[in-house]
Structures are given as C-alpha cells and as structure tokens.
Short mmCIF file of C-alpha atoms in Angstrom, two decimals:
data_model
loop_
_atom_site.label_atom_id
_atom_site.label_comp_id
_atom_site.label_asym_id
_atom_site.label_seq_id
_atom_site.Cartn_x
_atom_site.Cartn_y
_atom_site.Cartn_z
CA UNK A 1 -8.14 -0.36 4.75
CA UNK A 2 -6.46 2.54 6.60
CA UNK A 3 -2.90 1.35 6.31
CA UNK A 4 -0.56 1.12 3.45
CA UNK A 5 -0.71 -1.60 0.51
CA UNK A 6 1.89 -3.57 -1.82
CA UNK A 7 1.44 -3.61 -4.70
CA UNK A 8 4.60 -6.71 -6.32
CA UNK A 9 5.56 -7.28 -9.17
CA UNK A 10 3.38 -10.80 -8.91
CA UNK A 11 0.05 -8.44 -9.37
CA UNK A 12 1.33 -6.35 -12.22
CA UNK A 13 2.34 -9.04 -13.75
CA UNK A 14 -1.15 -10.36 -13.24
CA UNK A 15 -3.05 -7.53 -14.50
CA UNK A 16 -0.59 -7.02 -17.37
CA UNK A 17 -1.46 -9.80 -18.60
CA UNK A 18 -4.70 -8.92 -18.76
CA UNK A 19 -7.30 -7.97 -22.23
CA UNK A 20 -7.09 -4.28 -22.45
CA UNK A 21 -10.53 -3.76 -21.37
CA UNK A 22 -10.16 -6.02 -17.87
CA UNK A 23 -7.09 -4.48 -17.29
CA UNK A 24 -8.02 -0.97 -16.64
CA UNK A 25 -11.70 -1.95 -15.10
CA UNK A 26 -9.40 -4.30 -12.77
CA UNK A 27 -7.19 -1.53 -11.95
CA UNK A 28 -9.91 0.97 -11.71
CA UNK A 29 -11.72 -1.83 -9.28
CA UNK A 30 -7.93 -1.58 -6.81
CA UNK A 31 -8.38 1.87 -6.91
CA UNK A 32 -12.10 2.19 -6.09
CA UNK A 33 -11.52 -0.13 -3.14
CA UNK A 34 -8.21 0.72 -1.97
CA UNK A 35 -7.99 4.15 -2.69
CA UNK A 36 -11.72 5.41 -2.21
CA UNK A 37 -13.02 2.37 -0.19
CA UNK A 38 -15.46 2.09 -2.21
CA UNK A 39 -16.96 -2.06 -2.91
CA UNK A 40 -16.33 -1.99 -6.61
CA UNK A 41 -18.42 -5.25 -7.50
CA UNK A 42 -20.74 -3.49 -9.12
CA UNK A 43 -18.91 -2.49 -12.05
CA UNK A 44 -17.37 -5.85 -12.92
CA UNK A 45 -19.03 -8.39 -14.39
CA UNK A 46 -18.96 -12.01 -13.29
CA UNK A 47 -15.52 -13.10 -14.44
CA UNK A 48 -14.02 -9.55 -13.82
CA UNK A 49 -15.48 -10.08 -9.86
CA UNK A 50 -13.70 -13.42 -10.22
CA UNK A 51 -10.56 -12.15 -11.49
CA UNK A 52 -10.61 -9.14 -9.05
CA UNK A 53 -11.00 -11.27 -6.16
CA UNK A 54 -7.68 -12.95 -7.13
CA UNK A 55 -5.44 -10.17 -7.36
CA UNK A 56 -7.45 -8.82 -4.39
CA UNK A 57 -5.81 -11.63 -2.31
CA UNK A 58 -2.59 -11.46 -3.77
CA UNK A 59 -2.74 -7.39 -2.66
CA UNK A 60 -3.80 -8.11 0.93
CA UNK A 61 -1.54 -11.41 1.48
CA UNK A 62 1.48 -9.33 -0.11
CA UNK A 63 0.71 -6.71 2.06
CA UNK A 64 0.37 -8.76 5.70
CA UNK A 65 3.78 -10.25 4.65
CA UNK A 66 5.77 -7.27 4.30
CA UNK A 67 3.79 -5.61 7.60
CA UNK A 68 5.11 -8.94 9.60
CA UNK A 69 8.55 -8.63 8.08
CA UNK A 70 8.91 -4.81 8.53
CA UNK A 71 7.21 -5.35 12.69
CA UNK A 72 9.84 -8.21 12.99
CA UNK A 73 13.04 -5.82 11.64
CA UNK A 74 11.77 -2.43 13.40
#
C-alpha cells in the first residue's frame, strides 16, 4: 500500500465480534497484507476470504476518507 492505514473503531468492532478462531486468522490476514504485502487468500477459507474482503473495504474506504479530510485541512 505504501502509505498509512486507519484502522476505526467500525473494524474492531467488526473483528471483535468475530469466533475466536476468525478473529485472529482475520487479523493475521490485515497484517499479512498491510503490513508485509503479502495476498493472504490463501490462508482463509471461503467465508474467512468473504469476511476479509469486508473489513478489507471498510480499512481502505476509512482510510481514503481521512487522507481527503487531512489534504483538505493541511
């Protein structure tokens, strides 16, 4: 990605209310992709990739939003 992510309270809450087990493959997906940029789809199964691809949005959309509000303020 090669800039900074959000991560709001909307997608903790999301993954917190998660089973124990999707909860730290989901987190372990952010951090694969995010951190590592590595494509963590392999290690999810179907409904995980589903799931993932949720909060995945939620990360990116929460993250152009406060770009374009911080580039409008600066």
């Amino acid at each position: 990605m090669g800039t900074s992510i959000i991560i709001t309270p909307r997608v903790i809450d999301t993954i917190n209310s998660l089973s124990d087990t999707d909860r730290t493959t989901i987190s372990n997906a952010l951090s694969m992709e995010f951190i590592l940029g590595q494509n963590p789809e392999y290690t999810l199964t179907p409904m995980q990739n589903i799931i993932y691809s949720v909060i995945r949005f939620y990360v990116t959309q929460d993250t152009k939003r406060h770009l374009a509000i911080n580039k409008t303020t600066c």
